Structure formats: C-alpha cells, structure tokens
CSV table of C-alpha atoms (C1' of nucleotides) in Angstrom, one decimal:
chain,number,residue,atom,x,y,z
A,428,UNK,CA,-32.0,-9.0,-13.0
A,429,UNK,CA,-34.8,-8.8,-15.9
A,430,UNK,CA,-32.7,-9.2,-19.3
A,431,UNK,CA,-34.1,-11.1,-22.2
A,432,UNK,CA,-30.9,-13.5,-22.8
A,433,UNK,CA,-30.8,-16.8,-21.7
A,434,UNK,CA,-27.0,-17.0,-19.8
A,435,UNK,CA,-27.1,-13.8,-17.6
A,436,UNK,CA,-25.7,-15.0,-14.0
A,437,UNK,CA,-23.1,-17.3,-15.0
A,438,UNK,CA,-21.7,-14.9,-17.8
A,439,UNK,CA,-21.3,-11.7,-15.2
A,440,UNK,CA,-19.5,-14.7,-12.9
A,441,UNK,CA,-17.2,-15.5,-15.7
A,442,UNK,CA,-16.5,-12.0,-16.5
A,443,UNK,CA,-15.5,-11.1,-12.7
A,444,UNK,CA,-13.2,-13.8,-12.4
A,445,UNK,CA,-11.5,-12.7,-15.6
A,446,UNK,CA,-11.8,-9.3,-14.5
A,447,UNK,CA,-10.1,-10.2,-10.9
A,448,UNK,CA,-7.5,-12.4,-12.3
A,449,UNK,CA,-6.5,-10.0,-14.6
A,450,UNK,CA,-6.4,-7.0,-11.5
A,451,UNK,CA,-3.9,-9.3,-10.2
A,452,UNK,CA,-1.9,-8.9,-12.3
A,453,UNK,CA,-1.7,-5.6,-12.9
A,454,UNK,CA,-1.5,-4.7,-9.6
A,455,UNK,CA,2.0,-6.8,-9.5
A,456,UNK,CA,2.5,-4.7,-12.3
A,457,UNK,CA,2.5,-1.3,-10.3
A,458,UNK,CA,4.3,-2.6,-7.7
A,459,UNK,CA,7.2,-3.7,-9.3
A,460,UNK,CA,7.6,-0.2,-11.4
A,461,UNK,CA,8.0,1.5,-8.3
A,462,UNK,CA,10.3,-0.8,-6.7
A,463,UNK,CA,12.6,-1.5,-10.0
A,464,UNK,CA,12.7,2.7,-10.8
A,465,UNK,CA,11.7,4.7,-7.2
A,466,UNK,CA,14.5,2.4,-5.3
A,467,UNK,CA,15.5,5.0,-1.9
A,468,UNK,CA,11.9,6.1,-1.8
A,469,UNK,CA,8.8,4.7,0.0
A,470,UNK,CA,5.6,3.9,-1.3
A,471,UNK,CA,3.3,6.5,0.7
A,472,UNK,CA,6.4,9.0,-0.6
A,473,UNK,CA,6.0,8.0,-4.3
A,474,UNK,CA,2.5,8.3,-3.8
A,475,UNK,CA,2.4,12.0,-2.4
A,476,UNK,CA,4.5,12.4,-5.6
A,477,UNK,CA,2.1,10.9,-8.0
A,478,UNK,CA,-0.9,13.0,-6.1
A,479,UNK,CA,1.3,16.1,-7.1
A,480,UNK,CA,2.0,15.2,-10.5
A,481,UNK,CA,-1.4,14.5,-11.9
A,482,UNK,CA,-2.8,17.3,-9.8
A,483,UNK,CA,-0.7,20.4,-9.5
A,484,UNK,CA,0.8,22.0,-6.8
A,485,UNK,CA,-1.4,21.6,-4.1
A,486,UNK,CA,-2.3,22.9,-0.6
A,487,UNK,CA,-1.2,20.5,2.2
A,488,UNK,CA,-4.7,19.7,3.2
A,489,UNK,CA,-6.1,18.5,-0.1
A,490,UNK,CA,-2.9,16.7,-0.4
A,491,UNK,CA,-4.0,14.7,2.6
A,492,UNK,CA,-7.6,14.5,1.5
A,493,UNK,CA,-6.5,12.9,-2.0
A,494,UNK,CA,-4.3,10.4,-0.3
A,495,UNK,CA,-6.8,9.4,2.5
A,496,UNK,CA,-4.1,10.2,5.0
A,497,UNK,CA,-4.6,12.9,7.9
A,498,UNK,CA,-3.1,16.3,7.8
A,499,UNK,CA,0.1,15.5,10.2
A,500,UNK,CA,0.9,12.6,8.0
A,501,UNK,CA,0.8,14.6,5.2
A,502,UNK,CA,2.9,17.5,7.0
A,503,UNK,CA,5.5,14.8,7.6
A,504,UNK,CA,6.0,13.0,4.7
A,505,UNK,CA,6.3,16.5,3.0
A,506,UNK,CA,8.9,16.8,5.2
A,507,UNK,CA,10.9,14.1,4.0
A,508,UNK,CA,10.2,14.4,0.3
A,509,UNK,CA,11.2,18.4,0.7
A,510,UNK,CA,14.8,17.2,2.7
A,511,UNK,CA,15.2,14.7,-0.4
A,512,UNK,CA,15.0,17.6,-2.7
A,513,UNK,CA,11.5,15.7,-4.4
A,514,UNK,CA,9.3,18.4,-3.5
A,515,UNK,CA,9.0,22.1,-2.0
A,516,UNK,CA,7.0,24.4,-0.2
A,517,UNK,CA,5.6,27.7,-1.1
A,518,UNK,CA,4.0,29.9,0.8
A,519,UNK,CA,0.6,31.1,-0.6
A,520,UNK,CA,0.4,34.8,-0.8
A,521,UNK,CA,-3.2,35.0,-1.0
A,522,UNK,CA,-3.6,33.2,2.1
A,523,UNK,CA,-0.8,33.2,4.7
A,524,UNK,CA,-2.4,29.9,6.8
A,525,UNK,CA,-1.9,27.6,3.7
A,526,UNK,CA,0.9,26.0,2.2
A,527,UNK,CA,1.2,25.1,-1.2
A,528,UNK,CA,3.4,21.9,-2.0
A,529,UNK,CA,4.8,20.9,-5.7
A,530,UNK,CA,6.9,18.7,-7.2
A,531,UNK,CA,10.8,20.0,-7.7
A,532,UNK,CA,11.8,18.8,-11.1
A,533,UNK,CA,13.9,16.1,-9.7
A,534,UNK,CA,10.3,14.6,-8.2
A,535,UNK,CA,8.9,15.2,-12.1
A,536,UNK,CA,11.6,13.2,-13.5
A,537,UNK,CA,10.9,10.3,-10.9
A,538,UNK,CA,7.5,10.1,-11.3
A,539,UNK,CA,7.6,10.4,-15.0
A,540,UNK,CA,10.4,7.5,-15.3
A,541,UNK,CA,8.0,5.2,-13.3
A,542,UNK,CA,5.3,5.8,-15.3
A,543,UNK,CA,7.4,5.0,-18.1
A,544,UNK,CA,8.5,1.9,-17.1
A,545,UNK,CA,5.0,0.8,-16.0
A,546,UNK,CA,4.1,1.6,-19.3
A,547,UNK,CA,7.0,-0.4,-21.0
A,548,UNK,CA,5.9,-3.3,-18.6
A,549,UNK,CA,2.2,-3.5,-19.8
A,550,UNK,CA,3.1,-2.4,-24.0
A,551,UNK,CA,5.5,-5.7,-23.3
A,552,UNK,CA,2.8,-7.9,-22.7
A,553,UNK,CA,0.5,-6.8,-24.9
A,554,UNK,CA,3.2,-7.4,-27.5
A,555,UNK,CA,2.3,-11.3,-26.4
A,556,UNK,CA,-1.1,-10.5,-27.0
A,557,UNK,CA,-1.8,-12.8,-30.4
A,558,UNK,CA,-3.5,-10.3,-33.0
A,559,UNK,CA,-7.1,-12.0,-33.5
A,560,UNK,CA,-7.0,-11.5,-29.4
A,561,UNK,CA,-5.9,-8.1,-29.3
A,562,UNK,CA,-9.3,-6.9,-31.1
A,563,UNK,CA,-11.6,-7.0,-28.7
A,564,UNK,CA,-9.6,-5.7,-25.8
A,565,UNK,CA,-9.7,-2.1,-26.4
A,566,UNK,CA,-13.2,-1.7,-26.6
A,567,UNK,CA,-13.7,-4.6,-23.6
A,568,UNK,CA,-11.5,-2.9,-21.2
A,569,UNK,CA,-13.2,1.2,-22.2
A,570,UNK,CA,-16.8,-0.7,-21.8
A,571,UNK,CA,-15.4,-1.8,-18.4
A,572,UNK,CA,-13.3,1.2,-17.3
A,573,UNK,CA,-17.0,3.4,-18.7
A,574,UNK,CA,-19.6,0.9,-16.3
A,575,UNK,CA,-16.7,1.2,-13.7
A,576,UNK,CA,-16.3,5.1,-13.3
A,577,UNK,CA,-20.0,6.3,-13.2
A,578,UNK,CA,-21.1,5.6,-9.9
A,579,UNK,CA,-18.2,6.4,-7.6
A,580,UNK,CA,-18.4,9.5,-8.5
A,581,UNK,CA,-15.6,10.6,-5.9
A,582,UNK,CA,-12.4,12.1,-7.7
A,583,UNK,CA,-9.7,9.5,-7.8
A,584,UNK,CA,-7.5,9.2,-5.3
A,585,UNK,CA,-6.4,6.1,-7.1
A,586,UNK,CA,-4.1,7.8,-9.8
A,587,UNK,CA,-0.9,5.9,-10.9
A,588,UNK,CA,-2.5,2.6,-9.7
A,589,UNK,CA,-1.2,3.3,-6.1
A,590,UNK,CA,-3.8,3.8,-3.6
A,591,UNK,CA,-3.1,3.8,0.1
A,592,UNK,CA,-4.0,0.1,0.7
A,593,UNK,CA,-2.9,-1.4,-2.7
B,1457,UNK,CA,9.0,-5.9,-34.2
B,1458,UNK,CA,8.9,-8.1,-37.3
B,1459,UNK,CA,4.9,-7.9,-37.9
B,1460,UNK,CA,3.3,-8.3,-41.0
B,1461,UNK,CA,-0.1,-5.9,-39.6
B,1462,UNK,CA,0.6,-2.5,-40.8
B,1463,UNK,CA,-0.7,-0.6,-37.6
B,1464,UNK,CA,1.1,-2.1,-35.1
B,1465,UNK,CA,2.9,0.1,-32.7
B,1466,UNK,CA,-0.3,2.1,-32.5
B,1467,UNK,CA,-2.6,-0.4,-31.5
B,1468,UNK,CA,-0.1,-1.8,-28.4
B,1469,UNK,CA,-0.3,2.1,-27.5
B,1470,UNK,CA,-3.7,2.2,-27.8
B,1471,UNK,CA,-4.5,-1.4,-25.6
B,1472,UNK,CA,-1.7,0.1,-23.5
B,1473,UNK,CA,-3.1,3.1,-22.1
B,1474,UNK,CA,-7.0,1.1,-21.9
B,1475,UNK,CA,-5.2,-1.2,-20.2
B,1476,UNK,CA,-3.5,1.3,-17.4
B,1477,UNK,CA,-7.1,2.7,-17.1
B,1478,UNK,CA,-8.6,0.1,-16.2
B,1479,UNK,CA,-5.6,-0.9,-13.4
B,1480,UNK,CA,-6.1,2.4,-11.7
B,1481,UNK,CA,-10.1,1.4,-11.2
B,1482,UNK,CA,-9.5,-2.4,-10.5
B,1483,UNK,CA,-6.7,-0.8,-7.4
B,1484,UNK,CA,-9.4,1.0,-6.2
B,1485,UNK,CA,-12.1,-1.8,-6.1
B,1486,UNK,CA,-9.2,-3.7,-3.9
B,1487,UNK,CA,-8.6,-1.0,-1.8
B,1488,UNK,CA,-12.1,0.0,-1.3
B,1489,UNK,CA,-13.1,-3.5,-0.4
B,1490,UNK,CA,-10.7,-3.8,2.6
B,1491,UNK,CA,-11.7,-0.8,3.8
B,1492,UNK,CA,-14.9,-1.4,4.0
B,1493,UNK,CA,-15.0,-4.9,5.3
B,1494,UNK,CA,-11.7,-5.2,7.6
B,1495,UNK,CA,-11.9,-2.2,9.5
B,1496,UNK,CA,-9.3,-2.4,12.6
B,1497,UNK,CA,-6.6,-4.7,10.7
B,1498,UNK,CA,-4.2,-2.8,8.9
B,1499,UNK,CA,-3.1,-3.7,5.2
B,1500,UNK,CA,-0.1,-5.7,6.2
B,1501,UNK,CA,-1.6,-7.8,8.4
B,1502,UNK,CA,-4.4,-8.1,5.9
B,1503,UNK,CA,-1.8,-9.5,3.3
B,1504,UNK,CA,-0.3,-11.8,5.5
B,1505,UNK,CA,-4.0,-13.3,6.0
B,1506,UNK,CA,-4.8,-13.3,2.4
B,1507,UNK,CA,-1.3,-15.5,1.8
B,1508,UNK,CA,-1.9,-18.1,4.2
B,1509,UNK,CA,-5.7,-17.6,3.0
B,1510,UNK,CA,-4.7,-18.8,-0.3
B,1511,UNK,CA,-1.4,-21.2,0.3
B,1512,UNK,CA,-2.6,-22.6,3.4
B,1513,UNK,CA,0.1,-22.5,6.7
B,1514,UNK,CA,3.2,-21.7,5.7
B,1515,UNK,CA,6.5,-21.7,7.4
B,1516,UNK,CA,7.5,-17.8,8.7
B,1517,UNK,CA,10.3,-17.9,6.0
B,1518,UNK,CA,7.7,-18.7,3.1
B,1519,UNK,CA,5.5,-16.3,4.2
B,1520,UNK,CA,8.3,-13.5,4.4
B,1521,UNK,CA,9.3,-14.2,1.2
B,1522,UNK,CA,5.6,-14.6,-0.4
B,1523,UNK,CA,5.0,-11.2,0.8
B,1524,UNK,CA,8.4,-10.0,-0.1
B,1525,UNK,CA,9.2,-8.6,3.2
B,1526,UNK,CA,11.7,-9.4,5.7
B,1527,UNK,CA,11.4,-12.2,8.6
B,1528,UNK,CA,11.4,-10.4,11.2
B,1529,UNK,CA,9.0,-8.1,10.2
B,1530,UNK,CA,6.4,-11.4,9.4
B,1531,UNK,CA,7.7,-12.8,12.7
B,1532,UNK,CA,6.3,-9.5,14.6
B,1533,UNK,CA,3.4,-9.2,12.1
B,1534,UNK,CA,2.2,-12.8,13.2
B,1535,UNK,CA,3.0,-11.6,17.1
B,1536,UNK,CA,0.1,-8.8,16.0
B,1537,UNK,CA,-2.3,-11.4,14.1
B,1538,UNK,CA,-1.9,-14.0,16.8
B,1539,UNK,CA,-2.5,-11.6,19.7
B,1540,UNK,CA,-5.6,-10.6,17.6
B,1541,UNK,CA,-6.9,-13.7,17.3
B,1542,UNK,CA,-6.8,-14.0,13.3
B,1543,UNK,CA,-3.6,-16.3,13.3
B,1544,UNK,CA,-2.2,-19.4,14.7
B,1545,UNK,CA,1.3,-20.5,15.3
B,1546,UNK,CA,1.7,-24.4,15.1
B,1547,UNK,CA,5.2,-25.8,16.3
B,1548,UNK,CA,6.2,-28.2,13.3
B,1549,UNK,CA,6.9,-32.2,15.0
B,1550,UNK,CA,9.2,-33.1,11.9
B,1551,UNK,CA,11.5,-30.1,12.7
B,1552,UNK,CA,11.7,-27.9,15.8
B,1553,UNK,CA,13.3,-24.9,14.0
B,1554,UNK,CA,10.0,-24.3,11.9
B,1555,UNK,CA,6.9,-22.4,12.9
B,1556,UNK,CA,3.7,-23.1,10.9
B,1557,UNK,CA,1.6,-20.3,10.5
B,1558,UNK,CA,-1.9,-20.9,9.8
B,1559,UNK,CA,-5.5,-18.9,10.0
B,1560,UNK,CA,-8.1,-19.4,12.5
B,1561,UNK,CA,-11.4,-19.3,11.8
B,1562,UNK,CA,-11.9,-16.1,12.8
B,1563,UNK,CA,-9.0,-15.0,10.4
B,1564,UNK,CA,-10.6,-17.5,7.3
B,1565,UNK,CA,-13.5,-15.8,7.8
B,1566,UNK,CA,-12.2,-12.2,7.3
B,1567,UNK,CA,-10.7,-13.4,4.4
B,1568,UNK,CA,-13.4,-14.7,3.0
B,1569,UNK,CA,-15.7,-11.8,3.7
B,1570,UNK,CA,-13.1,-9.3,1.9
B,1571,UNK,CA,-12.9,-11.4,-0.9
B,1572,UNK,CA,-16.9,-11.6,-1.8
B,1573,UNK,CA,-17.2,-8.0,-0.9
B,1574,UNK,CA,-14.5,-7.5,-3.7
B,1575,UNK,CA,-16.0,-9.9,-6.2
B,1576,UNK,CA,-19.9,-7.8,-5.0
B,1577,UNK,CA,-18.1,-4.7,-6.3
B,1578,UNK,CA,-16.4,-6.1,-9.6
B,1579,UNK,CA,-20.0,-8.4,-10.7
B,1580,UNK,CA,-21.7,-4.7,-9.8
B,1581,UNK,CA,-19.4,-3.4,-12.8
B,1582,UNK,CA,-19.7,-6.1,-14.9
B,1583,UNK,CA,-23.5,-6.1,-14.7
B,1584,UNK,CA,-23.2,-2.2,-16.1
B,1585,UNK,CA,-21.7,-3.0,-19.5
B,1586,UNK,CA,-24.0,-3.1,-22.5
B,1587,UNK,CA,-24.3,-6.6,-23.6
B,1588,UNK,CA,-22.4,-6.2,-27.0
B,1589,UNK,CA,-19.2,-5.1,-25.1
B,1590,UNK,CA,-19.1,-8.4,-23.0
B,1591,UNK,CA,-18.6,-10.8,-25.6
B,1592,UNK,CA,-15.0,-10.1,-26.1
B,1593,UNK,CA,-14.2,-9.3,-22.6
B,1594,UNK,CA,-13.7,-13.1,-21.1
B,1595,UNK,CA,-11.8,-13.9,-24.1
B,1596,UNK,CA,-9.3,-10.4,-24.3
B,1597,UNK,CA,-8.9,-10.8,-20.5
B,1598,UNK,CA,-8.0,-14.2,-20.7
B,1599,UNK,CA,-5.5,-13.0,-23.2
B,1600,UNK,CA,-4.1,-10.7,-21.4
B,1601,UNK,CA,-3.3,-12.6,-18.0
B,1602,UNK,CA,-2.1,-15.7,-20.3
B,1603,UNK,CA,0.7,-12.7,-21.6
B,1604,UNK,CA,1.5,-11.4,-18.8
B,1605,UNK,CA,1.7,-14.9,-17.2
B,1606,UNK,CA,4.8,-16.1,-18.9
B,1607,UNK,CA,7.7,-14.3,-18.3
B,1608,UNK,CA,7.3,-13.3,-14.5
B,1609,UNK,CA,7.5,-17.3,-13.3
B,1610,UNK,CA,8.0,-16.6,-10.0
B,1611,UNK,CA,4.9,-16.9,-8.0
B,1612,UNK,CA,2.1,-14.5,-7.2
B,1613,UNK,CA,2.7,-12.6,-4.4
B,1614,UNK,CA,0.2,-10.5,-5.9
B,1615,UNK,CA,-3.0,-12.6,-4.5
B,1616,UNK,CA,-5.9,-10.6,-3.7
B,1617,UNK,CA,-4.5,-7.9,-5.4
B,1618,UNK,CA,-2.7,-7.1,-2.9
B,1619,UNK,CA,1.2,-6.1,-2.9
B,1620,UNK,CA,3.5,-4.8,-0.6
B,1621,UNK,CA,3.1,-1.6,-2.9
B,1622,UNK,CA,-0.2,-1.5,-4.5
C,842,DG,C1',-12.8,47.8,15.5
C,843,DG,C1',-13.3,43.8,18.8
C,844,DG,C1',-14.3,39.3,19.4
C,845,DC,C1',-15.1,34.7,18.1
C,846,DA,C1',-15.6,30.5,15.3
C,847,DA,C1',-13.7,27.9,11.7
C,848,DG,C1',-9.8,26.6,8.8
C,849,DA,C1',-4.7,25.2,7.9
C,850,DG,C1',-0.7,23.4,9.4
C,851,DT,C1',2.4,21.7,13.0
C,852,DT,C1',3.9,19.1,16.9
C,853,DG,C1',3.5,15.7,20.8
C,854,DC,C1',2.4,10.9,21.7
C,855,DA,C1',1.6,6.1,20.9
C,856,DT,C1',1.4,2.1,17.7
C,857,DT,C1',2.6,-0.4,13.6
C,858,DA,C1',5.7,-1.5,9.7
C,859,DT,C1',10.3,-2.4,8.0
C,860,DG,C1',15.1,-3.6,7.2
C,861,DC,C1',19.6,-4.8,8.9
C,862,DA,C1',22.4,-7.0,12.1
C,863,DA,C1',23.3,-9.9,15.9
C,864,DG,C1',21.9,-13.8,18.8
C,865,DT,C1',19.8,-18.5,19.8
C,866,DG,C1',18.4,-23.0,18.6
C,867,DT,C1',18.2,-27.0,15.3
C,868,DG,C1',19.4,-29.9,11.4
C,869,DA,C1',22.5,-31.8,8.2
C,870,DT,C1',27.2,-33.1,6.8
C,871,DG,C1',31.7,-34.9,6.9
D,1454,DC,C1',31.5,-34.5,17.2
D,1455,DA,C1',32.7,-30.1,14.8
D,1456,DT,C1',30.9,-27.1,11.7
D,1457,DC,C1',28.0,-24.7,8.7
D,1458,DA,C1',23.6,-23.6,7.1
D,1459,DC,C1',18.7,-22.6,8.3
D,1460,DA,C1',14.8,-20.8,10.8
D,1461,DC,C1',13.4,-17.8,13.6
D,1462,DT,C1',13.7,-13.9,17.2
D,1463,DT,C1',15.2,-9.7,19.2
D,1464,DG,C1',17.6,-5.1,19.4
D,1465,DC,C1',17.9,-0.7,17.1
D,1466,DA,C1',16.6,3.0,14.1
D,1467,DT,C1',13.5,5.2,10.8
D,1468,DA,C1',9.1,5.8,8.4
D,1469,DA,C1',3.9,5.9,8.4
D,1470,DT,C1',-0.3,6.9,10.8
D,1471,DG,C1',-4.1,8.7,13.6
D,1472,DC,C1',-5.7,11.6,17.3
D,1473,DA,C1',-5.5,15.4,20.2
D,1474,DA,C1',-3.7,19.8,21.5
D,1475,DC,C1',-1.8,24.2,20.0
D,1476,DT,C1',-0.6,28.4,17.0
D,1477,DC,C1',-1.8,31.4,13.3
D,1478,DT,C1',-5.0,33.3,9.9
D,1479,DT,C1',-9.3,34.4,7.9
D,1480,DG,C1',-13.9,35.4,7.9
D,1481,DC,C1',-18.0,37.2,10.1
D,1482,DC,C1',-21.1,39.3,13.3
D,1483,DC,C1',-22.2,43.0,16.4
DNA sequence: GGGCAAGAGTTGCATTATGCAAGTGTGATG
DNA sequence: CATCACACTTGCATAATGCAACTCTTGCCC
C-alpha cells in the first residue's frame, strides 16, 4: 500500500484474475486425471491414497487430521480401501492403541499412474505454450508458488491437487 | 517433437512441475475460501450455486450435466438448496416438463461473498511477489489458459474452481 | 502398585451425496 | 391419435461425514 510505482492496484487486479482463470483450469485438470485413471474408486478414497503416498504409512489419526476428516471417517474409508486390496493395516508394536495404515503396492501403482497422467495432461499443454511465452513462466509461477507458501504455514493437506472441498 | 530449440523436453519438464506446484496452492485457496465463508452448505450444494451463479437459471438437466452429476442427484440437491432458502424452482410457461432453477438473493449473495473472499486471498499472494517477478506473470498465465483452452471445447464445469473432484 | 485422565480407534446414528433403474408427465412426429 | 423421446422424480443401495458413546492403552501421580 506504499510502493513507489505508479500502476500498483490495477496490476495486482490483473494478476489475480490471471491467477484465478488459470486455477480453473487446472483444477479441471485434477479432476479429470482421477476420473480418466482411478475409474472404481472415489474421490475421498483416492485422496486417503495420495495422503499415504506423499507421507508414509501413517497412524489413522493423522490420517484424518491431514485430510480434514474426523477419525470414524477415516476408520471407514480405511476400511474400504483395505477390502479393495489399496491399502493395509499394521498394528504398531510400540504402541498397541495405534494403527498404522500404508499403501499396498497395488494403491502405489494407482496413485503413481494418476500422477502420471496429470502430469502428461499439463506437459501437453505446455507443449502449446509458444516459446517466447514459455520464458517467463517458470520463474512467474515459483515467485507465485514462494509469496503463496509463506504464510500458511500449516503442512499441506492439499497434496496431489485434491483437497476435501476441491 | 520437431523443434528447432535445443533444450526442449527439459524446459516443458521444468514449467511442468512449476506448474503442478502452483495447482496444489491455487486448490487450497479454493477450498479454504469456502470454508471459511459458507459454513453450513456443503460443497455440492455450493457448486450447484456457483453454476447457476455464473450461467444464470438453468434447466435441472443442464445443471446435471454442468456439474457432471446425475439428475436425480441435482433434482434432490435443489430439494436441499430450495428447502434452505439459497435456490428457486421456476415452472417454465413455454414447456411444462422443464424446471428452471435459479438463485435467490440470499443464494447470489453467498456466491458472491465466496468469490471476493477467494479473490482477497489470491490479490494477498499476488501483493507478496517482488516486483521484477510480476512482469511476466499476466502474460505466461495468459499463455497458459489460452493452451490449455483449446483442446478441451467442452465447457467449464470447472467455474469457481470447483469440480465434482477437486 | 492402584487409580485416573488422556489418547487412539471403532461403532451407532442421522444426514447428505450419488448412480442406476423404474415410473410419471409432456412434447414432438408421423 | 399412437408413439417415442425428453425432463424430471422417486425408490433403492452404497459411500461420505460428523458427533457422541464406548473400549483399550498409555502415561502419570500418589
């Protein structure tokens, strides 16, 4: 609110909307990796998954507490993933109340061929990209991920794109 | 595949993986913004707002296939949004088998209020990048979206950032 | 050691979300 | 007017969710 150039307002305006038209996008992005690779499974399933992948085998409570879902949702979908043969249980020997959950390598290989294919989607269009455009966007889009990370300094529950809401 | 540029596959990589950064923070700007702002509605309901929000009323059999569900389940999602007060159903004079669906003010309004909170959150990002970075961003954003434009023509069910996924 | 509070997971209960299939009107066509 | 396609709606079954109550385990204090 106290910079020394001239356009400061309107150029932050223009820079959201780009910004929001662009997350557009790429949320349709996400969505349709899931739904052209993960086809039997649900989206809160895929993302227990993802939550698994990225972090480990975890105990069922910060499974929950990752995905913003309470503990007897977790317990449940667990369930269902562990029937599909996606994930499994192991008891902790440390510590006989928790449970440890992790990805059967059946779950790996679906989680890893969405990623894939989300990746495919976005490398496709920024093939489109024209060259003198392409420039620019690397260090535009790490300036905005940098400003964007700092002060929500929670962990992010947000990994693979797929967060409880969208 | 035919490029003259010597670094080529390496540089989609590279825009690649800023680009799937920057998606997972943009999802969790979406989802952080209805949370905060909509607090009883649930997501669905939320998207059903944000489509008639953005297309205006709509027939049920639009608005099932905007939001890529099935009619019966926007049929009983309306039932909800009506019952709550966000939604409208108007009988259509030119033909008695259509129901228009259309937002009251009490349901524009929640729109409207997710929408600024979510633009709040993205112009507080925006306002956090060093000067020299924003230059290119507009112009590699625009980019991008004009890419990823093309080839999926069918229409955005992704407004608001919002998909049946993520 | 006994006892108690806190933590981890599960289960019961109620509501919403969803898809598929079947049923009810309505419109268009020959 | 007979029929077929369309636009919902409703029945049925399963998944997702949160809250509250319950069972075990652990940790801690006396």
């Amino acid at each position: 609110m106290s910079n020394p150039e001239p356009p400061n307002g309107d150029e932050v305006d223009a820079i959201t909307e780009a910004v929001l038209t662009a997350s557009r996008l790429l949320v349709g992005v996400s969505a349709r990796s899931v739904a052209a690779v993960a086809g039997p499974i649900t989206l809160p399933q895929f993302r227990l998954l993802v939550a698994l992948g990225s972090r480990g085998p975890l105990k069922l409570v910060s499974l929950a507490e990752m995905l913003g879902v309470n503990p007897s949702t977790a317990t449940r979908t667990v369930d269902r993933l562990v029937t599909a043969g996606w994930a499994e249980r192991k008891s902790n020997p440390d510590s006989r109340r928790e449970v440890t959950v992790g990805l059967t390598p059946a779950g790996r290989d679906l989680v890893d061929r969405v990623t894939d294919y989300r990746r495919s989607e976005i490398a496709a269009i920024v093939e489109r990209i024209p060259h003198e455009d392409r420039a620019g966007l690397v260090q535009a889009l790490q300036a905005f991920t940098e400003a964007g990370d700092e002060p929500p300094p929670r962990a992010s529950p947000y990994d693979a794109g797929l967060t409880k809401w969208e």
